[in-house]
Coordinates of C-alpha atoms (C1' of nucleotides) in Angstrom, one line a residue:
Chain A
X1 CA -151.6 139.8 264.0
X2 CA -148.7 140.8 265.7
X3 CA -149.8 140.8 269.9
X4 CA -147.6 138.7 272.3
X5 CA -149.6 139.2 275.3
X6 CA -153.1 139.1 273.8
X7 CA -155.2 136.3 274.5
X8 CA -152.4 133.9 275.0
X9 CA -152.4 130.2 273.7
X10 CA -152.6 127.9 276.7
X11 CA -149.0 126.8 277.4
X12 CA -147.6 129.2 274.9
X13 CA -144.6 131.5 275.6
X14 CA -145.6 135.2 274.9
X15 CA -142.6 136.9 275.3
X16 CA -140.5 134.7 273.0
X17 CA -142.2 134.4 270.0
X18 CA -140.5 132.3 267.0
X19 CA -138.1 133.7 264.8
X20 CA -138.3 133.5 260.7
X21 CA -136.0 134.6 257.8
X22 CA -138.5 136.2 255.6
X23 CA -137.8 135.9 252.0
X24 CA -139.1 136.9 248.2
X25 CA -139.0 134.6 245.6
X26 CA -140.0 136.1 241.8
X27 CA -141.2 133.6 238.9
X28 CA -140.4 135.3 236.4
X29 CA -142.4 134.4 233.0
X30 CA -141.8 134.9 229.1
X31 CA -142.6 134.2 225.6
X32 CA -140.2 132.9 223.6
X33 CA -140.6 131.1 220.2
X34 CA -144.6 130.9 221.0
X35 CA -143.9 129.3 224.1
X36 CA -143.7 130.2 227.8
X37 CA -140.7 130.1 229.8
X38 CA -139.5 130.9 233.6
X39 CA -136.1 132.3 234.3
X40 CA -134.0 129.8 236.9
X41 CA -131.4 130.1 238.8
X42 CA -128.4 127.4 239.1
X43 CA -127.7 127.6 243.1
X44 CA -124.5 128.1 244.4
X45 CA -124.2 127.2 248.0
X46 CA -125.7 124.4 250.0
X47 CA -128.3 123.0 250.1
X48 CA -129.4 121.9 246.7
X49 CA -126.1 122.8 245.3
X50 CA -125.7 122.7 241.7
X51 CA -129.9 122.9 241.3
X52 CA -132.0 125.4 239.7
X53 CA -134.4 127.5 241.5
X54 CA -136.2 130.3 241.6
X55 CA -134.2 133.9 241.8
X56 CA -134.9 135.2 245.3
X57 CA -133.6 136.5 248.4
X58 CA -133.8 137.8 251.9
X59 CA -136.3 141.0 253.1
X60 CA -134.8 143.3 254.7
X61 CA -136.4 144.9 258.0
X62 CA -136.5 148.3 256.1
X63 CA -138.0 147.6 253.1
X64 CA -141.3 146.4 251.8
X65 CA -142.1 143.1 250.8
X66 CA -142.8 144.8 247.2
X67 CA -138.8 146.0 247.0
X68 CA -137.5 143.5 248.2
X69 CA -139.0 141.5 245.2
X70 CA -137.9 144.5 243.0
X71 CA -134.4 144.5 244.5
X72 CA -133.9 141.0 244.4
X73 CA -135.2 140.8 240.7
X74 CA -132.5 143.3 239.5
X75 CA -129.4 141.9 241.1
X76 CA -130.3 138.5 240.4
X77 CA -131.2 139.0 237.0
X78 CA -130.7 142.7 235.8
X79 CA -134.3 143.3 234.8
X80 CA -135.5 146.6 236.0
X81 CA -138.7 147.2 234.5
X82 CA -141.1 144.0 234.4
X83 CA -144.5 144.9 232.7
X84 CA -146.2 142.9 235.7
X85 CA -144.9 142.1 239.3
X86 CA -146.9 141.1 242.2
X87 CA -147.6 138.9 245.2
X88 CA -149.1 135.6 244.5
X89 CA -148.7 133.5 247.3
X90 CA -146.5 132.9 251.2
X91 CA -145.0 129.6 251.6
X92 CA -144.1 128.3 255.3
X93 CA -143.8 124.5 255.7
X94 CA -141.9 123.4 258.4
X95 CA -138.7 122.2 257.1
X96 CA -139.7 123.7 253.6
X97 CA -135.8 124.9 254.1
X98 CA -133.2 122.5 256.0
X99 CA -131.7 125.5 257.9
X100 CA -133.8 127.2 259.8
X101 CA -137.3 128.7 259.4
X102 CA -137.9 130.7 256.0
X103 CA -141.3 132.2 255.3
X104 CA -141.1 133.1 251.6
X105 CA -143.4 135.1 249.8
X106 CA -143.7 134.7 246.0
X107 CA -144.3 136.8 243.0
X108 CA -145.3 137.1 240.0
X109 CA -143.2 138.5 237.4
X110 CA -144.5 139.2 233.7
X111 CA -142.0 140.4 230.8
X112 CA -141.7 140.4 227.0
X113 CA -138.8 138.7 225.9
X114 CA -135.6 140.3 227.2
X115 CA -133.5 138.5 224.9
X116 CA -130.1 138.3 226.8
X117 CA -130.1 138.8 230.4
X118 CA -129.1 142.3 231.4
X119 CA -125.5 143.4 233.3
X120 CA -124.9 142.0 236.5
X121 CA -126.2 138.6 236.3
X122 CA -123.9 135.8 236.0
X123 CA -125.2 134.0 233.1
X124 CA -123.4 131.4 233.3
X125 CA -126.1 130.5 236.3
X126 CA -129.3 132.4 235.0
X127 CA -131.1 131.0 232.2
X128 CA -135.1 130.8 230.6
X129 CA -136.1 127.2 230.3
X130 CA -139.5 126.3 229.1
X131 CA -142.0 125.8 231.7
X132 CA -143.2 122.6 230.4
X133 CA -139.5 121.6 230.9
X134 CA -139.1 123.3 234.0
X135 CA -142.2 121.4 235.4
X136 CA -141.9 118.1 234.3
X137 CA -138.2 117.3 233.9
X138 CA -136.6 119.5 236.1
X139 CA -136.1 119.0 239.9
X140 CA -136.1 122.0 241.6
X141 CA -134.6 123.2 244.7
X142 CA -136.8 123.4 248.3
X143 CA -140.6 123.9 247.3
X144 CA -140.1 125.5 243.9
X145 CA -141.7 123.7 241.9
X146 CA -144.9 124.0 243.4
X147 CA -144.0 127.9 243.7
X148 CA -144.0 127.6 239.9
X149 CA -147.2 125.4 239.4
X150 CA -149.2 128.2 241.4
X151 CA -147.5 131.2 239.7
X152 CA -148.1 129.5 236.2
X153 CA -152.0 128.5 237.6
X154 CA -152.3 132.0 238.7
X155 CA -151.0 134.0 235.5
X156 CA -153.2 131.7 233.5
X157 CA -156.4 133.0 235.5
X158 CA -155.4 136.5 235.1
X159 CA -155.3 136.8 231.8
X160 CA -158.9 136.3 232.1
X161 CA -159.1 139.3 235.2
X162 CA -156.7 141.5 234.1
X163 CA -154.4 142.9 231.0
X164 CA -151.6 140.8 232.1
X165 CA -151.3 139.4 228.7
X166 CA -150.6 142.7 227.6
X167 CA -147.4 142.2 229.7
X168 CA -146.0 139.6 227.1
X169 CA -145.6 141.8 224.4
X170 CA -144.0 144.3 223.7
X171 CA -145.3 148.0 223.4
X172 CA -146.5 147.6 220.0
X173 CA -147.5 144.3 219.0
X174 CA -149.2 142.2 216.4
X175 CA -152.4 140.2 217.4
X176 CA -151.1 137.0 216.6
X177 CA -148.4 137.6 219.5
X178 CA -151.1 138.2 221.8
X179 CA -152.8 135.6 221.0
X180 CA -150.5 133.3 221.3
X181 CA -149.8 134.2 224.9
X182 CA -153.4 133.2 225.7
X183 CA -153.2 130.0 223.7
X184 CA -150.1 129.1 225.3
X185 CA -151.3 129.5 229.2
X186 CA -154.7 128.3 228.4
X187 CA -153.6 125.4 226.2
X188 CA -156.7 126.1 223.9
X189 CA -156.9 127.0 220.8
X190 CA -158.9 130.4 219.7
X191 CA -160.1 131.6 216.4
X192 CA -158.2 134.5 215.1
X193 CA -161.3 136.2 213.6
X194 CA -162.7 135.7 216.7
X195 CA -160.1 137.0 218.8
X196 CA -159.6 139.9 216.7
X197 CA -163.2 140.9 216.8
X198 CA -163.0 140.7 220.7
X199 CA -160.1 142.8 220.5
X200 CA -160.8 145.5 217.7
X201 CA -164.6 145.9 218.9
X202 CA -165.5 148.6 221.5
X203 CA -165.9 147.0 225.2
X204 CA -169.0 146.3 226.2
X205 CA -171.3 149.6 225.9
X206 CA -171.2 150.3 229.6
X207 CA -167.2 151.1 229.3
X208 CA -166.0 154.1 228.4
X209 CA -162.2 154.3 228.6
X210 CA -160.8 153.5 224.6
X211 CA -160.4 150.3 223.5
X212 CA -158.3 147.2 224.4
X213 CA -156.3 147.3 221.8
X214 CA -155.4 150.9 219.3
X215 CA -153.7 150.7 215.8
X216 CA -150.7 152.2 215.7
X217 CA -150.7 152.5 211.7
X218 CA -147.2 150.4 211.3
X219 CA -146.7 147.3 210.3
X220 CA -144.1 144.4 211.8
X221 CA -141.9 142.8 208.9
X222 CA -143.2 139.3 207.3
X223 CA -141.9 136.5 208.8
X224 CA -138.8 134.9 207.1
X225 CA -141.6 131.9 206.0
X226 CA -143.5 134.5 203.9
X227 CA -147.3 135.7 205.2
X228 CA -148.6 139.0 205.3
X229 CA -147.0 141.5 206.9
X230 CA -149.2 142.2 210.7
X231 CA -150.7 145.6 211.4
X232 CA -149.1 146.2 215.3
X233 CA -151.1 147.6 217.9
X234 CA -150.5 149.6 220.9
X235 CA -152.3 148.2 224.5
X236 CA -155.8 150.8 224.9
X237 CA -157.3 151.6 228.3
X238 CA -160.2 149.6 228.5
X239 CA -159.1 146.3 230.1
X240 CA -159.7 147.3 233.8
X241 CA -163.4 147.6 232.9
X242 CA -163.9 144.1 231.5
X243 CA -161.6 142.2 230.0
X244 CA -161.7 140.9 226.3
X245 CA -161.0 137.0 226.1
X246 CA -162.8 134.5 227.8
X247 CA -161.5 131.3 228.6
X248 CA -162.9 128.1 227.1
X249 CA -164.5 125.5 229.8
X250 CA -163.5 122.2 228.7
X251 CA -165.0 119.4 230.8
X252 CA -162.1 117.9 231.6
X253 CA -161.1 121.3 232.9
X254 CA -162.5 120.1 236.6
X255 CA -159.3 119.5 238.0
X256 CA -158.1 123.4 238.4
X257 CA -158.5 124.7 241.6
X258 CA -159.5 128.5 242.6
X259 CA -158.4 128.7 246.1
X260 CA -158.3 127.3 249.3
X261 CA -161.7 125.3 250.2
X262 CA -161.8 123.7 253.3
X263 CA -160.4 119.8 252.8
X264 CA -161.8 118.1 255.7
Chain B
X1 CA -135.7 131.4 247.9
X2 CA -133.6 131.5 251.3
X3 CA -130.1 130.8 250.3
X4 CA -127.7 132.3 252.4
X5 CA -124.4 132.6 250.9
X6 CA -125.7 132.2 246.9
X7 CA -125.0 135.5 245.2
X8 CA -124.7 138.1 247.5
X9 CA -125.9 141.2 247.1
X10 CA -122.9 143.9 248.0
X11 CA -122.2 144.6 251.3
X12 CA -124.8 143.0 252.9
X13 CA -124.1 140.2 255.7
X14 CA -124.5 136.8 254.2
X15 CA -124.1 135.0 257.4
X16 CA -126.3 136.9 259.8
X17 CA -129.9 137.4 257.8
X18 CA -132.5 139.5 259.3
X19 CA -134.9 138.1 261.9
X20 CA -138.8 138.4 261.7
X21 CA -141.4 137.4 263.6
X22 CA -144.5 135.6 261.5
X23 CA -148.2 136.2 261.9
X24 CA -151.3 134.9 260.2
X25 CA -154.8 137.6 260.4
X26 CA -157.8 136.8 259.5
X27 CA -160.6 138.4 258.1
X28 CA -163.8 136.5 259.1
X29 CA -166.6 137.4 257.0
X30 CA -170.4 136.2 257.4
X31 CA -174.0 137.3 256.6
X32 CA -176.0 138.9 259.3
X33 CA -179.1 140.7 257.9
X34 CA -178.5 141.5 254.6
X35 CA -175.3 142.6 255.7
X36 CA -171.4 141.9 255.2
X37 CA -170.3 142.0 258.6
X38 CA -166.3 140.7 259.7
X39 CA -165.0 139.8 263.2
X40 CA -163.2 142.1 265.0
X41 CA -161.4 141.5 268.6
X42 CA -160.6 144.4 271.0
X43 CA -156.6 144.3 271.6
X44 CA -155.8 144.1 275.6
X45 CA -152.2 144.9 276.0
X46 CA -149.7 147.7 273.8
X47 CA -149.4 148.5 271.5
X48 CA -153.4 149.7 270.1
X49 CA -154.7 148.4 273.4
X50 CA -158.2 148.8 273.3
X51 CA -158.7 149.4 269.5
X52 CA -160.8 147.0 267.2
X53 CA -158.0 144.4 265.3
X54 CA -158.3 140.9 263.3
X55 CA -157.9 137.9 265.3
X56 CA -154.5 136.0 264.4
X57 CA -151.1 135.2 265.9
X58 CA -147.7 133.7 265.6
X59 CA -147.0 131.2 263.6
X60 CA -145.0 128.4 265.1
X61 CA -142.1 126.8 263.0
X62 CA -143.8 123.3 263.8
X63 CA -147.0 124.5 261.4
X64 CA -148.2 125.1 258.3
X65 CA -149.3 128.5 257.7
X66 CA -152.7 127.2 256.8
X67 CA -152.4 125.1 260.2
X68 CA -152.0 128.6 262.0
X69 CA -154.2 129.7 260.3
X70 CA -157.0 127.4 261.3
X71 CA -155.5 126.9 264.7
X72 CA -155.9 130.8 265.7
X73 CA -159.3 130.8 264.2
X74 CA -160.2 127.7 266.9
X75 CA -158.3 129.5 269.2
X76 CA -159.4 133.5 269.4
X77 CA -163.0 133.0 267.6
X78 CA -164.0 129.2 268.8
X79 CA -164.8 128.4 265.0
X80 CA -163.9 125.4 263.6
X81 CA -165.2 124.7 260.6
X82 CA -165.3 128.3 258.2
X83 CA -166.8 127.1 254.5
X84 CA -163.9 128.8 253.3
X85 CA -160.5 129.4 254.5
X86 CA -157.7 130.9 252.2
X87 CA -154.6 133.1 252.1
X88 CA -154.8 136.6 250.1
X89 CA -152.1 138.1 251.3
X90 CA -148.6 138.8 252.9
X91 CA -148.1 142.3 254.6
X92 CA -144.8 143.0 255.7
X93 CA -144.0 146.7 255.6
X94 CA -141.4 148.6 257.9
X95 CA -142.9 150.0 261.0
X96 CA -146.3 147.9 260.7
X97 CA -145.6 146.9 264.5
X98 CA -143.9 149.2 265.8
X99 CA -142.1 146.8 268.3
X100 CA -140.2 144.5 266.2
X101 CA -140.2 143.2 262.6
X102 CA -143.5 141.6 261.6
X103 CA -144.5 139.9 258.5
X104 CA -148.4 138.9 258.4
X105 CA -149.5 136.5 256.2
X106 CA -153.5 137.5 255.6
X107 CA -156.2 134.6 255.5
X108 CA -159.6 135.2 254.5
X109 CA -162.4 132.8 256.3
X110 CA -166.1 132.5 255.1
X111 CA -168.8 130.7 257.3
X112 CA -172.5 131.4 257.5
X113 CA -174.4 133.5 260.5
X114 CA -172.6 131.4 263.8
X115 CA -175.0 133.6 265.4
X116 CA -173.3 133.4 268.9
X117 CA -169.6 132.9 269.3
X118 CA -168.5 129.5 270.5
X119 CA -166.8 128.1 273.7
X120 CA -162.9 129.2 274.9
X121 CA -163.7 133.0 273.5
X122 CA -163.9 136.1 275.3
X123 CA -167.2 137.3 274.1
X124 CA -166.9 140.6 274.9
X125 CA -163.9 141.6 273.3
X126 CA -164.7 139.9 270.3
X127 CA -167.9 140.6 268.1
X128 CA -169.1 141.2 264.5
X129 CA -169.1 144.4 262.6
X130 CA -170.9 145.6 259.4
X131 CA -167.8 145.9 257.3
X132 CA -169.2 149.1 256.5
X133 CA -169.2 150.8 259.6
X134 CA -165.6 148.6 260.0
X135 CA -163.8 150.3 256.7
X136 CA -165.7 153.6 256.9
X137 CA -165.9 154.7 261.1
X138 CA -163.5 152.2 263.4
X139 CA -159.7 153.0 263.6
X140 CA -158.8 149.4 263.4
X141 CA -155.2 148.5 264.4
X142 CA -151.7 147.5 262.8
X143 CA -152.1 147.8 259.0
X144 CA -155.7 146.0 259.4
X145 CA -157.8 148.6 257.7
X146 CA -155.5 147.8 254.6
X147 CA -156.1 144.1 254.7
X148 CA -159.6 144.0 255.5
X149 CA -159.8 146.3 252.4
X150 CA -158.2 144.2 250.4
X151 CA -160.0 140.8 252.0
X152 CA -163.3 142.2 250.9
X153 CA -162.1 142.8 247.4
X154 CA -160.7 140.0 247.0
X155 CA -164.0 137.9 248.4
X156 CA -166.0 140.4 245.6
X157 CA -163.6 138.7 242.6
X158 CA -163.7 135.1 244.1
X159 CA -167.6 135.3 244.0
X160 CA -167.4 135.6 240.4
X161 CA -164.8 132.9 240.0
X162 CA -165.8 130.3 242.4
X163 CA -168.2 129.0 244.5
X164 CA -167.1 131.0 247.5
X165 CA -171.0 132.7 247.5
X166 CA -172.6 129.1 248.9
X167 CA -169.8 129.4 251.9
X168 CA -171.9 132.3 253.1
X169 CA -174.9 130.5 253.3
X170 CA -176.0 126.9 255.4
X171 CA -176.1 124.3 253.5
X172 CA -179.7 124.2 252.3
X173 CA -180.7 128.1 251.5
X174 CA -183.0 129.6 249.7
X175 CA -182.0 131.2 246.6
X176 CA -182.7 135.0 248.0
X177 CA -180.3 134.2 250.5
X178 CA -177.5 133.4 247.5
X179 CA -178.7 136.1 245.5
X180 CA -178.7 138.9 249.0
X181 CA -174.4 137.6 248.8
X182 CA -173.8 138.7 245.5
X183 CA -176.2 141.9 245.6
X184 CA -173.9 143.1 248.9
X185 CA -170.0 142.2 248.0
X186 CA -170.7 143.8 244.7
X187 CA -173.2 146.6 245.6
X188 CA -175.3 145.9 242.8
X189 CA -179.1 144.8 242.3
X190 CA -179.7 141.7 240.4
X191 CA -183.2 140.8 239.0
X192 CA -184.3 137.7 240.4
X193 CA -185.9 136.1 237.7
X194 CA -182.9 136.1 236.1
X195 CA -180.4 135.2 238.6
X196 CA -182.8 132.0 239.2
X197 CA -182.3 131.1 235.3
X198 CA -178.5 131.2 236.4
X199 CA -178.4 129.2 239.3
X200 CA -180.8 126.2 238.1
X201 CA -180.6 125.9 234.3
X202 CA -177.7 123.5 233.6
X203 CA -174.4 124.7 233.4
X204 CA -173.1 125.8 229.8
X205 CA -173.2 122.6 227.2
X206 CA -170.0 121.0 227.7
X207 CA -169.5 120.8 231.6
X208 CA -170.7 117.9 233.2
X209 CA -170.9 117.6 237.0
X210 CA -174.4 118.4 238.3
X211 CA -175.8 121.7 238.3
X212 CA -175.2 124.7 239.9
X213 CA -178.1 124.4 243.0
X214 CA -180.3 121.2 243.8
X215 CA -183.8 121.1 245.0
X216 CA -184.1 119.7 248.6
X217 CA -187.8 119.7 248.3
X218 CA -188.1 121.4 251.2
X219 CA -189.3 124.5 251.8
X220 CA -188.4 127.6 254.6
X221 CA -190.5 129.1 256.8
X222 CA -192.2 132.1 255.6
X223 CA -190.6 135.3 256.7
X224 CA -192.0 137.2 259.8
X225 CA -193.8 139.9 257.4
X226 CA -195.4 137.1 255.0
X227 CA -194.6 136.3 251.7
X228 CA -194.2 132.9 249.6
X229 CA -192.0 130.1 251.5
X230 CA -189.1 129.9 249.5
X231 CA -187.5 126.4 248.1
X232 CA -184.4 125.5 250.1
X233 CA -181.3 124.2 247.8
X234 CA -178.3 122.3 248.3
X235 CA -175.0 123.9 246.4
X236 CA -174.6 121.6 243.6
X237 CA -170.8 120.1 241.5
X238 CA -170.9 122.8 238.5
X239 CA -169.5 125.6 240.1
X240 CA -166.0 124.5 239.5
X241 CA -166.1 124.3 235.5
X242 CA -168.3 127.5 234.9
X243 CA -169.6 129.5 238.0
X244 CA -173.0 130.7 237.3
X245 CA -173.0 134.8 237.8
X246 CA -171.1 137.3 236.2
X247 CA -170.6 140.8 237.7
X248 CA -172.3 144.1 236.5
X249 CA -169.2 146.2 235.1
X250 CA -170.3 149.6 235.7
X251 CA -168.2 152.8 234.2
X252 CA -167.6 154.1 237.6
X253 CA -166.2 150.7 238.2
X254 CA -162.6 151.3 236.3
X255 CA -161.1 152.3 240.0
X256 CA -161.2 148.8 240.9
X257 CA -157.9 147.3 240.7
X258 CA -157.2 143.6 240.1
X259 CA -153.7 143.6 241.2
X260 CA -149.9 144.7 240.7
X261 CA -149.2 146.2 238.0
X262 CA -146.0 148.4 238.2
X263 CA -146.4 152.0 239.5
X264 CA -143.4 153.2 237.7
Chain C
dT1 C1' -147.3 129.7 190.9
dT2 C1' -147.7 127.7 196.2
dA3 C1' -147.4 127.9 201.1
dA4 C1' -147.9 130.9 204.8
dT5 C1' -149.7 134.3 207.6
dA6 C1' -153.1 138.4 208.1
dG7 C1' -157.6 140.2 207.9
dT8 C1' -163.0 140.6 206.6
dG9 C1' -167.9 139.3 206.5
dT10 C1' -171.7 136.7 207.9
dC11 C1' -174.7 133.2 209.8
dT12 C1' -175.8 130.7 214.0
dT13 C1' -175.9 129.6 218.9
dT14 C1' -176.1 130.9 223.5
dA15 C1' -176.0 133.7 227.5
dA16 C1' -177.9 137.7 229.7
dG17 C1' -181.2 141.8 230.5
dA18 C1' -185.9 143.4 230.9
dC19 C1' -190.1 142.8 232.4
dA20 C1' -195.0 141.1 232.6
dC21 C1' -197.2 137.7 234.9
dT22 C1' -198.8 134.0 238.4
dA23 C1' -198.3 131.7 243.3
dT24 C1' -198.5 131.4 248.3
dC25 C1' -197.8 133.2 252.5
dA26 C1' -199.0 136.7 257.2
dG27 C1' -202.1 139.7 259.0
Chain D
dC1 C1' -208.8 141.9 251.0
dT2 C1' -203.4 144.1 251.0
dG3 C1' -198.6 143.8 251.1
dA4 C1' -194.8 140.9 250.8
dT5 C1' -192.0 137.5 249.1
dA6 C1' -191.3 133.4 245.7
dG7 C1' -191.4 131.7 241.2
dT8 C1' -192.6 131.3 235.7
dG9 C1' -192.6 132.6 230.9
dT10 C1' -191.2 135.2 227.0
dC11 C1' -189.3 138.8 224.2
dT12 C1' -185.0 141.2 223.0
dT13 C1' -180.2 142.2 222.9
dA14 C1' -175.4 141.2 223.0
dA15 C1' -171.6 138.2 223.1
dA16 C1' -169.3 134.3 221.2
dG17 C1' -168.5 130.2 218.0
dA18 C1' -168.0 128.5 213.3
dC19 C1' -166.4 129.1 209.1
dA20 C1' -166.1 130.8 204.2
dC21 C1' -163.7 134.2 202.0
dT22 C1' -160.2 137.9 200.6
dA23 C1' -155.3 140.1 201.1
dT24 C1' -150.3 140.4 201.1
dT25 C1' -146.0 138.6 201.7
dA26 C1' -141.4 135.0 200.6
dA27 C1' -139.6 131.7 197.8

DNA sequence: TTAATAGTGTCTTTAAGACACTATCAG
DNA sequence: CTGATAGTGTCTTAAAGACACTATTAA
């Protein structure tokens, strides 16, 4: 990166290179009532007054891009301590923003439900809608929406890498929570003996850290509909070495992309 | 994102938003050998002239970052047609260049042996390196050593995700060739009989596009110290439902990390 | 009691590891 | 022939799916 005067592009001006304004934008995701939601913005300002959008704002030239997403998350929306935030993608059409040129690089955000948004936030203009909502009915300011389809693409693969469904729920939780988090993203159904087994059972002998998940000895109250009451369990140590839940294949499952293969 | 003049955070200039420049890097990686080796260039002017850096450039406000992308690969390596060509990354810490504010948007580019480099390069100043010697011995410039760290991580995941493993080899290989991919990003043996199984058994009951490898009928040469010709393949439709080869988790494995989780 | 949710046990299927064996080449 | 690489067959183990069953709550 970075070289005006290396290896010049013919008919290219070296000492003028172009000028960006670099922003973060976070996607932030939650469960609510079983179901996954994204926290939006209603903009302000021109242009795309009066839409919703994804919280964000401008890096500045001394911080990273990693707080600048952190900043930005907690004045735009109070939260200071997402289970999960990282990069997931830069964005860079031309003319992706009427002004000028805006690079903006996207993250991921991953929290159990915060309830009310925190001080600070003008809530009036901040709000969780369903993603299914968010996707299909809502229009979204500049090239949001597609910044949400990747993030929600991209959480949904991780749960299969990584503990991120861990960073759903709470610090104690019941398994049926958890589960539900994968069910949700993966729009599958699982077993619940099935995934409790995966769960409860050691990781594969290889593994030695704990377990993925570790009883805590407490129970969560029934639900209000009656049930039995769930034992809640505190996140273990062993998802880094393999995670527990696989996802199901379906056929018709051809259609989701990994990554950028060559189009031509 | 980029919305001057929609909540402002206090005391910072609304009107005036900080200025960047925009770069795309990429890390070029191909078989040579039995070995991983990525394409370096030597740097001509300041700053790090003279030290080993990725090829890449400015982005143009008339492109697409994947456009830049592509276009700096033609343009500094005389490739034009990687197997694989994806973003992984955005870099944009304080002081990375240490002339002016820089934020590097990090592609990673597959392509079998080229053997030679092509037309419109300077050959001397650009040449593979066995990422070994790269991460472990060479001083590379900028914040490259980071990214080309994280580029071969991130090319050791993809391989068990998609079918990024066939972009490192022609398109008719032999299955040693495949299985000498896998055995390197991952730094692990695999027995041959059963990686074989893998690739040409059908993909897992309820996937449906072709298999995973398909016999060309052909056969290779014999290597120069003897041995069985091998059966060339052509990479087959499966790999997108179910890709074929899962990764040896080792215990000494838990240092690898998948990806942001929050350091607080 | 019934409806609802939580949790256990077990049989079956399938993917993966281990490894002995055969096949075909160069020299 | 030997050494090297390619390819087949089979036994065993481990993970995952299916599903019947028991447990504990609210109303």
């Amino acid at each position: 990166m970075t070289r005006p005067g290396h290896r010049v592009p013919d008919g290219y001006d070296t000492s003028a290179y172009p000028s960006f304004a670099v922003t973060v934008d976070i996607v932030i995701l939650t469960m609510r009532g079983g179901h996954l939601h994204v926290l939006l913005v209603q903009r302000g300002g021109e242009p795309y007054a009066g839409m919703w959008a994804l919280p964000g704002g401008f890096k500045r030239p001394d911080e990273t891009l990693d707080q600048a997403a952190r900043r930005e998350l907690r004045e735009e929306t109070g939260l200071v301590a997402p289970k999960h935030l990282a990069q997931f993608g830069a964005y860079g059409d031309p003319g992706r923003d009427p002004r000028t040129n805006v690079v903006t690089v996207a993250y991921l955000a991953v929290t159990p439900d915060p309830g009310s948004l925190h001080a600070g936030t003008d809530a009036a203009a901040a709000r969780f809608w369903p993603v299914v909502d968010a996707v299909r009915e809502l229009s979204l300011a500049f090239d949001h929406h597609r910044i949400l389809s990747d993030a929600v693409d991209r959480a949904a693969e991780q749960l299969e890498q990584t503990d991120l469904a861990t960073a759903f729920v709470g610090d104690t939780f019941a398994l049926s929570e958890l589960q539900s988090v994968y069910e949700e993203l993966w729009q599958a159904e699982i077993d619940p003996a099935n995934f409790r087994r995966s769960l409860t059972s050691p990781p594969p002998s290889t593994a030695a850290p704990g377990a993925y998940v570790e009883p805590t000895g407490k129970r969560a109250k029934a639900s209000p509909r009656g049930g039995r009451p769930p034992e809640l369990f505190r996140a273990g140590g062993a998802w880094r070495t393999q995670p527990p839940v696989r996802r199901p294949r379906t056929p018709r499952d051809q259609d989701r992309r990994t990554g950028g293969d060559i189009p031509e």
